[in-house]
PDB file of C-alpha atoms and ligand atoms in Angstrom:
ATOM      1  CA  UNK A   1     -23.502  15.634 -10.930  1.00  0.00           C
ATOM      2  CA  UNK A   2     -20.509  16.891 -12.916  1.00  0.00           C
ATOM      3  CA  UNK A   3     -19.648  19.243 -10.047  1.00  0.00           C
ATOM      4  CA  UNK A   4     -19.814  16.404  -7.599  1.00  0.00           C
ATOM      5  CA  UNK A   5     -17.451  14.291  -9.709  1.00  0.00           C
ATOM      6  CA  UNK A   6     -15.087  17.218  -9.824  1.00  0.00           C
ATOM      7  CA  UNK A   7     -15.232  17.573  -6.065  1.00  0.00           C
ATOM      8  CA  UNK A   8     -14.522  13.854  -5.642  1.00  0.00           C
ATOM      9  CA  UNK A   9     -11.561  14.094  -7.960  1.00  0.00           C
ATOM     10  CA  UNK A  10     -10.212  17.057  -6.006  1.00  0.00           C
ATOM     11  CA  UNK A  11     -10.511  15.145  -2.733  1.00  0.00           C
ATOM     12  CA  UNK A  12      -8.718  12.108  -4.158  1.00  0.00           C
ATOM     13  CA  UNK A  13      -5.953  14.221  -5.664  1.00  0.00           C
ATOM     14  CA  UNK A  14      -5.485  16.080  -2.403  1.00  0.00           C
ATOM     15  CA  UNK A  15      -5.124  12.841  -0.424  1.00  0.00           C
ATOM     16  CA  UNK A  16      -2.707  11.529  -3.019  1.00  0.00           C
ATOM     17  CA  UNK A  17      -0.578  14.630  -2.834  1.00  0.00           C
ATOM     18  CA  UNK A  18      -0.709  15.065   0.932  1.00  0.00           C
ATOM     19  CA  UNK A  19      -1.439  11.613   2.340  1.00  0.00           C
ATOM     20  CA  UNK A  20      -2.578  11.695   5.965  1.00  0.00           C
ATOM     21  CA  UNK A  21      -0.921   9.458   8.560  1.00  0.00           C
ATOM     22  CA  UNK A  22       1.842   8.511   6.139  1.00  0.00           C
ATOM     23  CA  UNK A  23       5.023   6.925   7.415  1.00  0.00           C
ATOM     24  CA  UNK A  24       6.190   4.149   9.696  1.00  0.00           C
ATOM     25  CA  UNK A  25       4.447   3.874  13.033  1.00  0.00           C
ATOM     26  CA  UNK A  26       7.205   2.826  15.433  1.00  0.00           C
ATOM     27  CA  UNK A  27       4.964   1.840  18.309  1.00  0.00           C
ATOM     28  CA  UNK A  28       2.526  -0.635  16.768  1.00  0.00           C
ATOM     29  CA  UNK A  29       0.637  -3.766  17.779  1.00  0.00           C
ATOM     30  CA  UNK A  30      -0.529  -4.963  14.348  1.00  0.00           C
ATOM     31  CA  UNK A  31       0.894  -4.791  10.860  1.00  0.00           C
ATOM     32  CA  UNK A  32       0.290  -6.253   7.417  1.00  0.00           C
ATOM     33  CA  UNK A  33       1.468  -5.830   3.868  1.00  0.00           C
ATOM     34  CA  UNK A  34      -0.749  -5.772   0.841  1.00  0.00           C
ATOM     35  CA  UNK A  35      -0.060  -6.190  -2.856  1.00  0.00           C
ATOM     36  CA  UNK A  36      -2.275  -5.718  -5.870  1.00  0.00           C
ATOM     37  CA  UNK A  37      -0.568  -7.454  -8.823  1.00  0.00           C
ATOM     38  CA  UNK A  38      -3.002  -6.004 -11.348  1.00  0.00           C
ATOM     39  CA  UNK A  39      -1.737  -2.467 -10.804  1.00  0.00           C
ATOM     40  CA  UNK A  40       1.490  -3.106  -8.893  1.00  0.00           C
ATOM     41  CA  UNK A  41       0.273  -1.352  -5.733  1.00  0.00           C
ATOM     42  CA  UNK A  42       2.184  -2.218  -2.572  1.00  0.00           C
ATOM     43  CA  UNK A  43       1.473  -0.963   0.870  1.00  0.00           C
ATOM     44  CA  UNK A  44       2.156  -1.605   4.508  1.00  0.00           C
ATOM     45  CA  UNK A  45      -0.178  -0.726   7.329  1.00  0.00           C
ATOM     46  CA  UNK A  46       0.787  -0.468  10.973  1.00  0.00           C
ATOM     47  CA  UNK A  47      -1.612   0.275  13.759  1.00  0.00           C
ATOM     48  CA  UNK A  48      -1.711   0.444  17.497  1.00  0.00           C
ATOM     49  CA  UNK A  49      -4.687  -1.003  19.253  1.00  0.00           C
ATOM     50  CA  UNK A  50      -5.529   0.083  22.739  1.00  0.00           C
ATOM     51  CA  UNK A  51      -8.228  -2.269  23.996  1.00  0.00           C
ATOM     52  CA  UNK A  52     -10.975  -2.036  21.405  1.00  0.00           C
ATOM     53  CA  UNK A  53      -9.825   1.275  19.998  1.00  0.00           C
ATOM     54  CA  UNK A  54      -7.501   2.120  17.130  1.00  0.00           C
ATOM     55  CA  UNK A  55      -5.171   4.548  18.829  1.00  0.00           C
ATOM     56  CA  UNK A  56      -2.989   5.168  15.783  1.00  0.00           C
ATOM     57  CA  UNK A  57      -2.794   3.902  12.225  1.00  0.00           C
ATOM     58  CA  UNK A  58      -0.207   4.724   9.584  1.00  0.00           C
ATOM     59  CA  UNK A  59       0.748   3.454   6.178  1.00  0.00           C
ATOM     60  CA  UNK A  60       3.570   3.471   3.691  1.00  0.00           C
ATOM     61  CA  UNK A  61       3.024   2.714   0.043  1.00  0.00           C
ATOM     62  CA  UNK A  62       4.440   2.492  -3.431  1.00  0.00           C
ATOM     63  CA  UNK A  63       1.193   2.648  -5.296  1.00  0.00           C
ATOM     64  CA  UNK A  64      -1.100   4.568  -7.616  1.00  0.00           C
ATOM     65  CA  UNK A  65      -3.077   7.673  -6.686  1.00  0.00           C
ATOM     66  CA  UNK A  66      -6.343   5.830  -6.054  1.00  0.00           C
ATOM     67  CA  UNK A  67      -4.711   3.353  -3.690  1.00  0.00           C
ATOM     68  CA  UNK A  68      -2.836   6.045  -1.816  1.00  0.00           C
ATOM     69  CA  UNK A  69      -5.888   8.283  -1.511  1.00  0.00           C
ATOM     70  CA  UNK A  70      -7.970   5.363  -0.278  1.00  0.00           C
ATOM     71  CA  UNK A  71      -5.327   4.472   2.341  1.00  0.00           C
ATOM     72  CA  UNK A  72      -5.068   8.093   3.421  1.00  0.00           C
ATOM     73  CA  UNK A  73      -8.836   8.418   3.800  1.00  0.00           C
ATOM     74  CA  UNK A  74      -8.953   5.116   5.658  1.00  0.00           C
ATOM     75  CA  UNK A  75      -6.367   6.185   8.228  1.00  0.00           C
ATOM     76  CA  UNK A  76      -8.154   9.498   8.631  1.00  0.00           C
ATOM     77  CA  UNK A  77     -11.521   7.833   9.132  1.00  0.00           C
ATOM     78  CA  UNK A  78     -10.262   5.162  11.550  1.00  0.00           C
ATOM     79  CA  UNK A  79      -7.838   7.021  13.807  1.00  0.00           C
ATOM     80  CA  UNK A  80      -9.448   6.879  17.225  1.00  0.00           C
ATOM     81  CA  UNK A  81     -12.240   4.619  15.980  1.00  0.00           C
ATOM     82  CA  UNK A  82     -13.613   1.626  17.844  1.00  0.00           C
ATOM     83  CA  UNK A  83     -12.763  -1.735  16.288  1.00  0.00           C
ATOM     84  CA  UNK A  84     -16.429  -2.513  15.816  1.00  0.00           C
ATOM     85  CA  UNK A  85     -16.735   0.526  13.542  1.00  0.00           C
ATOM     86  CA  UNK A  86     -14.170  -0.863  11.084  1.00  0.00           C
ATOM     87  CA  UNK A  87     -16.476  -3.346   9.353  1.00  0.00           C
ATOM     88  CA  UNK A  88     -19.218  -0.780   9.040  1.00  0.00           C
ATOM     89  CA  UNK A  89     -16.856   1.775   7.501  1.00  0.00           C
ATOM     90  CA  UNK A  90     -15.439  -0.812   5.141  1.00  0.00           C
ATOM     91  CA  UNK A  91     -18.955  -1.871   4.147  1.00  0.00           C
ATOM     92  CA  UNK A  92     -19.737   1.738   3.333  1.00  0.00           C
ATOM     93  CA  UNK A  93     -16.594   2.004   1.217  1.00  0.00           C
ATOM     94  CA  UNK A  94     -17.451  -1.193  -0.670  1.00  0.00           C
ATOM     95  CA  UNK A  95     -20.912   0.211  -1.364  1.00  0.00           C
ATOM     96  CA  UNK A  96     -19.392   3.426  -2.733  1.00  0.00           C
ATOM     97  CA  UNK A  97     -17.012   1.421  -4.909  1.00  0.00           C
ATOM     98  CA  UNK A  98     -19.995  -0.435  -6.310  1.00  0.00           C
ATOM     99  CA  UNK A  99     -21.586   2.865  -7.213  1.00  0.00           C
ATOM    100  CA  UNK A 100     -23.820   3.566  -4.216  1.00  0.00           C
ATOM    101  CA  UNK A 101     -24.750   7.215  -4.173  1.00  0.00           C
ATOM    102  CA  UNK A 102     -23.631   9.054  -1.068  1.00  0.00           C
ATOM    103  CA  UNK A 103     -26.096  10.795   1.172  1.00  0.00           C
ATOM    104  CA  UNK A 104     -25.752  14.393  -0.034  1.00  0.00           C
ATOM    105  CA  UNK A 105     -25.917  15.619   3.562  1.00  0.00           C
ATOM    106  CA  UNK A 106     -23.192  13.323   4.802  1.00  0.00           C
ATOM    107  CA  UNK A 107     -19.935  15.108   5.390  1.00  0.00           C
ATOM    108  CA  UNK A 108     -17.888  12.112   4.420  1.00  0.00           C
ATOM    109  CA  UNK A 109     -14.728  12.267   2.333  1.00  0.00           C
ATOM    110  CA  UNK A 110     -14.935   8.518   1.785  1.00  0.00           C
ATOM    111  CA  UNK A 111     -17.836   9.291  -0.542  1.00  0.00           C
ATOM    112  CA  UNK A 112     -15.225  10.498  -3.020  1.00  0.00           C
ATOM    113  CA  UNK A 113     -14.464   6.812  -3.610  1.00  0.00           C
ATOM    114  CA  UNK A 114     -17.856   6.443  -5.290  1.00  0.00           C
ATOM    115  CA  UNK A 115     -16.215   8.124  -8.285  1.00  0.00           C
ATOM    116  CA  UNK A 116     -13.950   5.073  -8.623  1.00  0.00           C
ATOM    117  CA  UNK A 117     -16.974   2.882  -9.402  1.00  0.00           C
ATOM    118  CA  UNK A 118     -16.847   4.225 -12.962  1.00  0.00           C
ATOM    119  CA  UNK A 119     -13.394   2.703 -13.420  1.00  0.00           C
ATOM    120  CA  UNK A 120     -13.779  -1.006 -12.591  1.00  0.00           C
ATOM    121  CA  UNK A 121     -10.074  -1.709 -13.154  1.00  0.00           C
ATOM    122  CA  UNK A 122      -9.234   0.663 -10.285  1.00  0.00           C
ATOM    123  CA  UNK A 123     -11.637  -0.751  -7.713  1.00  0.00           C
ATOM    124  CA  UNK A 124      -9.012  -3.239  -6.489  1.00  0.00           C
ATOM    125  CA  UNK A 125      -6.612  -0.325  -6.002  1.00  0.00           C
ATOM    126  CA  UNK A 126      -9.097   1.371  -3.691  1.00  0.00           C
ATOM    127  CA  UNK A 127      -9.869  -1.864  -1.853  1.00  0.00           C
ATOM    128  CA  UNK A 128      -6.261  -2.835  -1.164  1.00  0.00           C
ATOM    129  CA  UNK A 129      -5.771  -0.693   1.978  1.00  0.00           C
ATOM    130  CA  UNK A 130      -8.988  -2.072   3.483  1.00  0.00           C
ATOM    131  CA  UNK A 131      -8.069  -5.672   2.673  1.00  0.00           C
ATOM    132  CA  UNK A 132      -4.636  -5.110   4.179  1.00  0.00           C
ATOM    133  CA  UNK A 133      -6.171  -3.659   7.324  1.00  0.00           C
ATOM    134  CA  UNK A 134      -8.363  -6.734   7.576  1.00  0.00           C
ATOM    135  CA  UNK A 135      -5.269  -8.904   7.261  1.00  0.00           C
ATOM    136  CA  UNK A 136      -3.551  -6.951  10.037  1.00  0.00           C
ATOM    137  CA  UNK A 137      -6.520  -7.263  12.378  1.00  0.00           C
ATOM    138  CA  UNK A 138      -7.471 -10.863  11.552  1.00  0.00           C
ATOM    139  CA  UNK A 139      -4.311 -12.615  10.365  1.00  0.00           C
ATOM    140  CA  UNK A 140      -5.586 -16.129  11.076  1.00  0.00           C
ATOM    141  CA  UNK A 141      -9.045 -15.767   9.609  1.00  0.00           C
ATOM    142  CA  UNK A 142      -7.897 -14.203   6.359  1.00  0.00           C
ATOM    143  CA  UNK A 143      -5.259 -16.875   5.732  1.00  0.00           C
ATOM    144  CA  UNK A 144      -7.820 -19.659   6.059  1.00  0.00           C
ATOM    145  CA  UNK A 145     -10.705 -18.019   4.255  1.00  0.00           C
ATOM    146  CA  UNK A 146     -11.468 -18.867   0.683  1.00  0.00           C
TER     147      UNK A 146
HETATM  148 ZN1  LIG B 201      -3.446   0.950  -8.270  1.00  0.00          ZN
END
């Protein structure tokens, strides 16, 4: 288990250092900004939808390592994905953040987020990119939800 935690930490540090799909996406159809006042994380997500498919997704952020790594992994996981896969992927991430143990055979970098479950104060940092994506995709619903 210690080795696994080490591996997760390495994955998160790598995404923090070399975030994937980082930068402003000029040609976008949806965008949203997210802010986590507890940590001070800020990020902006832009994506281009083509029908029901996420053709491109990029982010920019001024945030902590966990938030940046989570955003980087999110853009990596969702580039080229069908819209209907978004909720499922987010559900998986939420389960990891609540401490669900990854399938050891799954080749899934998102599983590294399960390490965050041991640091409850950082869970919001990891969730911010996903909440912001939700806001970008469903602006009306998220402003009226409670
Ligand atoms: Zn943070």
